[in-house]
mmCIF file of C-alpha atoms in Angstrom:
data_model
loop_
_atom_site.group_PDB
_atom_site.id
_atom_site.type_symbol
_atom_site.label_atom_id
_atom_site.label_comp_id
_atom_site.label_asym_id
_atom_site.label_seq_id
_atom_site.Cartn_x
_atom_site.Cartn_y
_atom_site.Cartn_z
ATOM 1 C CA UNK A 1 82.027 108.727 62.001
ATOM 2 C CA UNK A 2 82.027 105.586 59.923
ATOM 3 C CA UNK A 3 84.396 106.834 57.650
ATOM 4 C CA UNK A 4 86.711 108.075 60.010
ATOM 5 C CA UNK A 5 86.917 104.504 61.457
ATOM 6 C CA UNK A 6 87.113 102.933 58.116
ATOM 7 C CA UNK A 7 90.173 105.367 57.350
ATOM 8 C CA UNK A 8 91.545 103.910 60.778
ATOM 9 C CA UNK A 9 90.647 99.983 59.775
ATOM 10 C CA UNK A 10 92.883 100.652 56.617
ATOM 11 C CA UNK A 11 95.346 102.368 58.273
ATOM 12 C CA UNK A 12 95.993 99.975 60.627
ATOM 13 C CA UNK A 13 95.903 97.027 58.201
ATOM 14 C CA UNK A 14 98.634 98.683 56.023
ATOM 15 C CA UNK A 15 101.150 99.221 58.944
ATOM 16 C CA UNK A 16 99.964 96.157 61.423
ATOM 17 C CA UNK A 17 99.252 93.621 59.256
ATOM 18 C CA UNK A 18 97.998 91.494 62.443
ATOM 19 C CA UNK A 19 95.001 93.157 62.804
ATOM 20 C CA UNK A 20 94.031 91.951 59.348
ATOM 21 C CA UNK A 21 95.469 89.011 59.229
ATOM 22 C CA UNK A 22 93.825 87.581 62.007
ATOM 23 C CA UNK A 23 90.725 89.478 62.619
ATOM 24 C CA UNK A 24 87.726 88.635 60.159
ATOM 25 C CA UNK A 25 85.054 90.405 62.590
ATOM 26 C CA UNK A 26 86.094 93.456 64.314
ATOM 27 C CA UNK A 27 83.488 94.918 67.477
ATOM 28 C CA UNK A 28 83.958 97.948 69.993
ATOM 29 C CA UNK A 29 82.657 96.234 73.459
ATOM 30 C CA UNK A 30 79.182 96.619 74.124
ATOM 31 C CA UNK A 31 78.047 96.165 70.473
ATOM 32 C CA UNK A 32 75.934 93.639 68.710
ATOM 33 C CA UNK A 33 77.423 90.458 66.967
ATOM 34 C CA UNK A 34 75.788 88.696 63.933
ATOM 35 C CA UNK A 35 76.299 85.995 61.676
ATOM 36 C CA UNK A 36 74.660 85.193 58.829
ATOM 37 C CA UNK A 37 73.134 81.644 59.031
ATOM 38 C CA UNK A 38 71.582 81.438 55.418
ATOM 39 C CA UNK A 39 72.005 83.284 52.083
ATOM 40 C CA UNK A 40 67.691 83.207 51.841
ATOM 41 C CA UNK A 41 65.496 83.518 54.750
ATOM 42 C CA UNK A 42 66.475 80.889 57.407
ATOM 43 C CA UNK A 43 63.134 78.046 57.588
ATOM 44 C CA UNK A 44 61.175 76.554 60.335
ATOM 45 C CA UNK A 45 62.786 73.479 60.148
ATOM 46 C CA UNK A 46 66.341 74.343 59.456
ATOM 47 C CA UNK A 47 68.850 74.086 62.847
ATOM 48 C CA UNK A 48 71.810 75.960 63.385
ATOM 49 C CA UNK A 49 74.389 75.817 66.137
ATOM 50 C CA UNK A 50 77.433 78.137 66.995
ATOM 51 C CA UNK A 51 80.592 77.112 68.800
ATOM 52 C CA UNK A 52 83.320 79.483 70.397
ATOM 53 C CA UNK A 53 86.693 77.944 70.133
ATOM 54 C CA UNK A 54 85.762 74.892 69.825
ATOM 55 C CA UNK A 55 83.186 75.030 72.887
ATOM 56 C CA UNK A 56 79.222 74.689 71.938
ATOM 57 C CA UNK A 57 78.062 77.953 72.289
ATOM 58 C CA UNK A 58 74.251 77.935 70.865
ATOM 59 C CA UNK A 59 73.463 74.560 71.339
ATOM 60 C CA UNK A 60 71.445 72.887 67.622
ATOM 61 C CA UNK A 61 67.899 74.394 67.568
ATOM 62 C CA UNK A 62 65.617 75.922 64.820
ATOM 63 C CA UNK A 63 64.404 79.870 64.936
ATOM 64 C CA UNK A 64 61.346 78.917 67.170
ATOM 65 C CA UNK A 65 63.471 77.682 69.880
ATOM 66 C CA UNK A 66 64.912 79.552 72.623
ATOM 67 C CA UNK A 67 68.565 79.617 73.170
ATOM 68 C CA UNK A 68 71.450 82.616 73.049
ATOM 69 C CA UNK A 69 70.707 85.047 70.606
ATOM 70 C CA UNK A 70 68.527 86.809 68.954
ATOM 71 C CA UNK A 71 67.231 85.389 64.966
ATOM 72 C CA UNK A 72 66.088 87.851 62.779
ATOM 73 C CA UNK A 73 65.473 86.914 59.050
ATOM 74 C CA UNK A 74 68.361 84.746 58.419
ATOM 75 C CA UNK A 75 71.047 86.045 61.130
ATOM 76 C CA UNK A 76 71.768 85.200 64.511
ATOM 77 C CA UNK A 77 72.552 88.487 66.416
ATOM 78 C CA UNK A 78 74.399 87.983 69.979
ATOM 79 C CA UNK A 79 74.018 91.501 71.914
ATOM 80 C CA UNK A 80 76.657 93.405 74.299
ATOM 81 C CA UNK A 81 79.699 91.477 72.969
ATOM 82 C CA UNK A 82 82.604 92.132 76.033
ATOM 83 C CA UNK A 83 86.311 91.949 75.484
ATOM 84 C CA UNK A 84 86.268 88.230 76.612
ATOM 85 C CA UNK A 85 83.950 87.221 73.814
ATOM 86 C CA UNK A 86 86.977 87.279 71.359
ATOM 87 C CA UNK A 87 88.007 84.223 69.398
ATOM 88 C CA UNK A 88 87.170 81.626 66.845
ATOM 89 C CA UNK A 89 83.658 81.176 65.865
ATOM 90 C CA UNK A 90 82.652 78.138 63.732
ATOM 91 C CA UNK A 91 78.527 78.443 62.643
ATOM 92 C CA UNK A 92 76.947 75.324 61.020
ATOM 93 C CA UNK A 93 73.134 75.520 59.310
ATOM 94 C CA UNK A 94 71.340 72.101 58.493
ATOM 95 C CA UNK A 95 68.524 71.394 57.149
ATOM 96 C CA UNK A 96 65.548 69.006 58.227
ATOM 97 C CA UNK A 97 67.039 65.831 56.313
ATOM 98 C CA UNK A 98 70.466 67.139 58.385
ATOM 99 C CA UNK A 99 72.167 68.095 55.349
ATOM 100 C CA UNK A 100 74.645 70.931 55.500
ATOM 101 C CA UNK A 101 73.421 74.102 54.627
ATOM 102 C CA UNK A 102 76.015 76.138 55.786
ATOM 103 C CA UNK A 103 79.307 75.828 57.416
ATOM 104 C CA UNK A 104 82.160 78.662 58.159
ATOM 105 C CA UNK A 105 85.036 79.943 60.497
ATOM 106 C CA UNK A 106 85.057 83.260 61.787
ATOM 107 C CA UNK A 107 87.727 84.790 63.862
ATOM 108 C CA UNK A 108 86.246 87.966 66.229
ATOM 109 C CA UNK A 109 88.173 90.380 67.434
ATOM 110 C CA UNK A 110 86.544 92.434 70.501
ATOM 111 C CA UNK A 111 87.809 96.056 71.384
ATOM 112 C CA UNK A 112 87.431 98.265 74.366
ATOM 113 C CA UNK A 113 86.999 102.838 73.389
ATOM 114 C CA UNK A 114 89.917 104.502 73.274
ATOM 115 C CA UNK A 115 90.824 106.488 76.204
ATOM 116 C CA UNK A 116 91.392 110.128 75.639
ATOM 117 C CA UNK A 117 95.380 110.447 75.098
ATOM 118 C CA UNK A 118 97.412 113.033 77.312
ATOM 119 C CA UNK A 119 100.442 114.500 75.546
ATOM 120 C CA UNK A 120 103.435 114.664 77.973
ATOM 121 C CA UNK A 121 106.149 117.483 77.037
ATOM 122 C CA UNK A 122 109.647 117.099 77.683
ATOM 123 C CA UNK A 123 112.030 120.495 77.070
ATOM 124 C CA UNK A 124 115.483 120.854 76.759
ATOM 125 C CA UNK A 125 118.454 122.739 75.129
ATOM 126 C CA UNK A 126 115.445 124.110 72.905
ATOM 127 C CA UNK A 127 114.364 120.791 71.632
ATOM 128 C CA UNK A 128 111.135 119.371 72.185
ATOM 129 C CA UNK A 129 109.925 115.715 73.130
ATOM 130 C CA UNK A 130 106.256 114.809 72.649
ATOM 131 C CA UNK A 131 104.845 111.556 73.971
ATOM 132 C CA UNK A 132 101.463 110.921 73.226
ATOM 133 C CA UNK A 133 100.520 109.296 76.619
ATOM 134 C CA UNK A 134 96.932 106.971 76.741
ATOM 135 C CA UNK A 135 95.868 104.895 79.610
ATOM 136 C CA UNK A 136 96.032 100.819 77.696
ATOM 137 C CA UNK A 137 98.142 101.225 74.829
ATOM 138 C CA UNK A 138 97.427 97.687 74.262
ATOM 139 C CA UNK A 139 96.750 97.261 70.344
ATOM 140 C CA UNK A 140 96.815 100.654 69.703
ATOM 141 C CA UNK A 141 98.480 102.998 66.500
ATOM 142 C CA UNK A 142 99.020 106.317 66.973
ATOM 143 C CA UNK A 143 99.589 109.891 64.823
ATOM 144 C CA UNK A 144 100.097 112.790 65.250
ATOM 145 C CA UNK A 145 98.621 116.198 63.587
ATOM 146 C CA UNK A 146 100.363 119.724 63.008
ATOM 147 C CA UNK A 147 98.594 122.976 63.132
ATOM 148 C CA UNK A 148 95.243 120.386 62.317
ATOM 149 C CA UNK A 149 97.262 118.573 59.140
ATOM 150 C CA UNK A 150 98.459 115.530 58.987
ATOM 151 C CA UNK A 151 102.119 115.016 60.159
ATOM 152 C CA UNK A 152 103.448 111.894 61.159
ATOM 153 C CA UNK A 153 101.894 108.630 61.450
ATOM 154 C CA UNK A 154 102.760 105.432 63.287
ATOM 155 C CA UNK A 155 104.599 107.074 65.761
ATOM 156 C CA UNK A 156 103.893 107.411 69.746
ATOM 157 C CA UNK A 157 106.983 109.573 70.412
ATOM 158 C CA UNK A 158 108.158 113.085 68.412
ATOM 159 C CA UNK A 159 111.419 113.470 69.761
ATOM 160 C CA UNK A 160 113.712 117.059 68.485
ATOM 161 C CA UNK A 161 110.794 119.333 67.873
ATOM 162 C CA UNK A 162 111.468 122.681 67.085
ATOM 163 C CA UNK A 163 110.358 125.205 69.988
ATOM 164 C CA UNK A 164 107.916 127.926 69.018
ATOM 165 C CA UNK A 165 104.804 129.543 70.191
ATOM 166 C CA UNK A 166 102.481 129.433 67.125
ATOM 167 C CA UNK A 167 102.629 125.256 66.004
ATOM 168 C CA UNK A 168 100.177 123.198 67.848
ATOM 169 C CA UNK A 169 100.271 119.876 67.590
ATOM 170 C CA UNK A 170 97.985 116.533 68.901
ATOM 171 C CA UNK A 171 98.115 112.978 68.814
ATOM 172 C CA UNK A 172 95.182 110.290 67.978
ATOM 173 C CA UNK A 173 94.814 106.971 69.452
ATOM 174 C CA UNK A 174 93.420 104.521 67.658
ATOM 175 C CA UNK A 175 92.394 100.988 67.166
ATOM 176 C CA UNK A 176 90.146 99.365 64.250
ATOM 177 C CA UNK A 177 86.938 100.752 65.760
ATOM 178 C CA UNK A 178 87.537 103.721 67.495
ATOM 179 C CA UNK A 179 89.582 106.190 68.324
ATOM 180 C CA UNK A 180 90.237 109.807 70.374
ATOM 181 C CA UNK A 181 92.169 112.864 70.224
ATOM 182 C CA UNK A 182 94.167 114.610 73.091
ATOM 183 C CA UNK A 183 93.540 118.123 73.379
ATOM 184 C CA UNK A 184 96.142 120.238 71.403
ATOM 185 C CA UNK A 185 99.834 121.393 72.989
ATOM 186 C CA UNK A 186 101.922 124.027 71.597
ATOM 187 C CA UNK A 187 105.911 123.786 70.922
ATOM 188 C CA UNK A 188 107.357 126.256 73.585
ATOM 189 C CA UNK A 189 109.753 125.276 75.956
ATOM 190 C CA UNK A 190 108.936 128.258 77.767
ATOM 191 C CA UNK A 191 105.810 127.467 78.952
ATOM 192 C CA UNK A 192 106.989 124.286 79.975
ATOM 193 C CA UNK A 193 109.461 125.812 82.604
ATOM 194 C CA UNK A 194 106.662 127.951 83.874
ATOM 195 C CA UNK A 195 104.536 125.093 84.366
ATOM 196 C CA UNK A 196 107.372 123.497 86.133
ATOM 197 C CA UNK A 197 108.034 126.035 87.894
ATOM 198 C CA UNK A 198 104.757 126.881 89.352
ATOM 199 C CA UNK A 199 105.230 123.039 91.336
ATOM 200 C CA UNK A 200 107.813 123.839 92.936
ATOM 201 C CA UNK A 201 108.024 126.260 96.470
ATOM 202 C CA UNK A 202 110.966 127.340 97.193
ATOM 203 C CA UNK A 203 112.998 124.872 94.910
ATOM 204 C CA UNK A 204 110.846 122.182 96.402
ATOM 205 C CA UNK A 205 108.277 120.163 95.143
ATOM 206 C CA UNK A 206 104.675 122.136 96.028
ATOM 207 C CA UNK A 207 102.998 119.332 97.455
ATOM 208 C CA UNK A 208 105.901 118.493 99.867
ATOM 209 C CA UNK A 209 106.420 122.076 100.965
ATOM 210 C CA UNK A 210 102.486 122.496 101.066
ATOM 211 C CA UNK A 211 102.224 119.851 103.527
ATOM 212 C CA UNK A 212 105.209 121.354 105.985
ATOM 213 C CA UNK A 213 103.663 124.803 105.972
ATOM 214 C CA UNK A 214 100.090 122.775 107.069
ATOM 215 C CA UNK A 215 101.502 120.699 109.812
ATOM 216 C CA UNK A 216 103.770 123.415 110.947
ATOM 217 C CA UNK A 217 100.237 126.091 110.594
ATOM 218 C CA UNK A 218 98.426 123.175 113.172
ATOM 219 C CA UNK A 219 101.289 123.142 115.457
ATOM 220 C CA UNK A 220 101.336 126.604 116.135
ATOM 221 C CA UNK A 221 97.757 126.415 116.704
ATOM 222 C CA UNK A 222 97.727 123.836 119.359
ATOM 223 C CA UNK A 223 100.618 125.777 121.209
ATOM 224 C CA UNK A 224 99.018 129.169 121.537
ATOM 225 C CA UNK A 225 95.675 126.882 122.776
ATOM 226 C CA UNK A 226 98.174 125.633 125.667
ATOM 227 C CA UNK A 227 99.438 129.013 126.424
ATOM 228 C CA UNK A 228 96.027 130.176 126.754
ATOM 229 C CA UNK A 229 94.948 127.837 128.838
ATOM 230 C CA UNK A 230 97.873 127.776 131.104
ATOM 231 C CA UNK A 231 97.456 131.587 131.390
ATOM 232 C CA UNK A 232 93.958 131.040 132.462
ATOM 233 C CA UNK A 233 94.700 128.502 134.780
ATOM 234 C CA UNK A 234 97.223 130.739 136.692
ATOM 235 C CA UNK A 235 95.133 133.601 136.516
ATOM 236 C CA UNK A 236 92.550 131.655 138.542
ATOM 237 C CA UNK A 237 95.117 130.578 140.952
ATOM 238 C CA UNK A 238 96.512 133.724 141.846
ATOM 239 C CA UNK A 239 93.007 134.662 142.306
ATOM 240 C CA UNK A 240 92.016 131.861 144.623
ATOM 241 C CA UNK A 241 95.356 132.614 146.608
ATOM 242 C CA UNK A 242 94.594 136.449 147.429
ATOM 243 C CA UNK A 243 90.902 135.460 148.775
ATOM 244 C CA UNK A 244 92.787 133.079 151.045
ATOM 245 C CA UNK A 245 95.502 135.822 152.500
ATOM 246 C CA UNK A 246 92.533 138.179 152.792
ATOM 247 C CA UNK A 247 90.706 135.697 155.228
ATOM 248 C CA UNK A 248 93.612 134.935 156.651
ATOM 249 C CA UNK A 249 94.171 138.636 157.398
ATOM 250 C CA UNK A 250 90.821 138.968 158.596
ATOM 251 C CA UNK A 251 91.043 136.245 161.320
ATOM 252 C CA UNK A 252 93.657 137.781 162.437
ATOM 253 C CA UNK A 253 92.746 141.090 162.960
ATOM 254 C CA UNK A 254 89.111 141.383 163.463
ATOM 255 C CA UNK A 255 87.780 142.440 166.834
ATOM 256 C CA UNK A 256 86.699 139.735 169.112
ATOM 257 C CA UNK A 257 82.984 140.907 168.925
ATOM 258 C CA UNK A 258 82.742 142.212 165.426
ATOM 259 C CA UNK A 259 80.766 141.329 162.732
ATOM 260 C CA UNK A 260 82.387 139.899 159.635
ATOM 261 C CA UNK A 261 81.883 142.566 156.710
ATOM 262 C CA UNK A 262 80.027 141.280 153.775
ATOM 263 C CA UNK A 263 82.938 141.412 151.649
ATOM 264 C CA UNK A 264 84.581 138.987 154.095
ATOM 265 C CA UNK A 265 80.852 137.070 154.151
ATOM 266 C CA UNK A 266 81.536 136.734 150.123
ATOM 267 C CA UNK A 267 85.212 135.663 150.310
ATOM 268 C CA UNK A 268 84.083 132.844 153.000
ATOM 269 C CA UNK A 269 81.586 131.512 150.961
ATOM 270 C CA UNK A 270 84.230 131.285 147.959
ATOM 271 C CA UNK A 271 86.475 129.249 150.189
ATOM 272 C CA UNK A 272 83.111 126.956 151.742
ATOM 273 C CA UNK A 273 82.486 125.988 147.484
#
């Protein structure tokens, strides 16, 4: 692990000379800074102080008193470094007469992992375009490997790749302290078109069609509930109506001293509810 991001410091150094250049400490966020107060072990007496940029940062104390940090032997240790803790760091170390002990300039450089890259393919007329896709790109140096070797470096594009079905290739991401690999993609334009195909329905995009045939699906739904219910509804009615010409019937024609059946007692107490 170490060496692979030493290979990367170097790397970087020889084509972004920036990162050297300006960097003297280099930290992935969320690890531990030091810097070294003394050469020997720091003493009782002797007082340090730390500023950031110019701004007081550990205000003068000796190892017994509290402040930021952590001493241990003769190095003050400041834990979970973020990505805003980068900048200029001046430490000073004096002993108890005040005399200078100690006195430098650091510059800190603070960097966040390296997301996993994503390598986008782009077909046509045979020739391939690879674009090695990661989500902050900020400070970042990229190469690319072919069938696991090495094969081009400093490069987020590969543009007029030969289409075949048996060269993989991926792409690394990489910053002075870390860095990630995307998974690996072969060189076939034919299995890009497939996988363009397969979003499309119809010769339109999936998601678009997949969404008419839904709302169209619900539609249909709610219109065979109404037809349901409206057959239902007139079902009941018809019913209602053919109680009513029965005792209407009834009235008419029943003898003056007769009974009611108890059919006609039923359809009666229908009408009554």
């Amino acid at each position: 692990m170490y060496t692979d991001v030493s290979v990367a410091v170097l790397f970087l150094c020889f084509f972004t000379l920036s990162y050297c250049s300006t960097c003297d400490i280099n930290k992935l966020e969320g690890e531990t800074m030091s810097f070294k107060l003394t050469d020997s072990s720091l003493k009782d007496n002797d007082r340090f102080t730390i500023k950031k940029d110019n701004q007081v940062l550990v205000p003068k104390r000796n190892r017994k008193q509290e402040g930021p940090g952590i001493v241990e032997n003769n190095f003050l240790k400041l834990p979970d470094v973020k990505l805003s803790d980068a900048g200029s760091y001046t430490v000073e170390v004096f002993d108890g007469r005040g005399q200078n002990l100690n006195s430098y300039t650091k510059t800190v450089c603070v960097y966040a992992k390296v997301s996993k890259p994503r390598v986008n393919v782009t077909c046509q007329d045979g020739k391939i375009d690879f674009i090695c896709d990661v989500e902050d790109s900020k400070d970042l140096s990229f190469t690319w490997e072919k069938n696991g070797e090495d094969f081009k470096m400093n490069a987020k594009v590969l543009i007029n790749v030969e289409a075949d079905t048996v060269t993989k290739y991926t792409c690394t991401a990489q910053n002075p302290v870390h860095n990630n690999t995307s998974d690996s993609v072969e060189a076939s334009c034919l299995k890009t078109k497939a996988k363009n195909s397969s979003d499309t329905l119809f010769g339109f995009d999936r998601w678009v069609m997949d969404n008419i045939l839904a709302a169209g699906g619900s539609f249909a739904l709610f219109v065979i509930v109404m037809v349901t219910v409206a057959c239902c509804f007139c079902k009941c009615r018809a019913r209602q109506m053919r109680a009513v010409c029965h005792v209407t019937i009834w009235k008419r024609t029943r003898p003056m001293r007769r009974k009611p059946t108890p059919k006609n007692k039923v359809i009666l107490q229908l009408l009554q509810k």
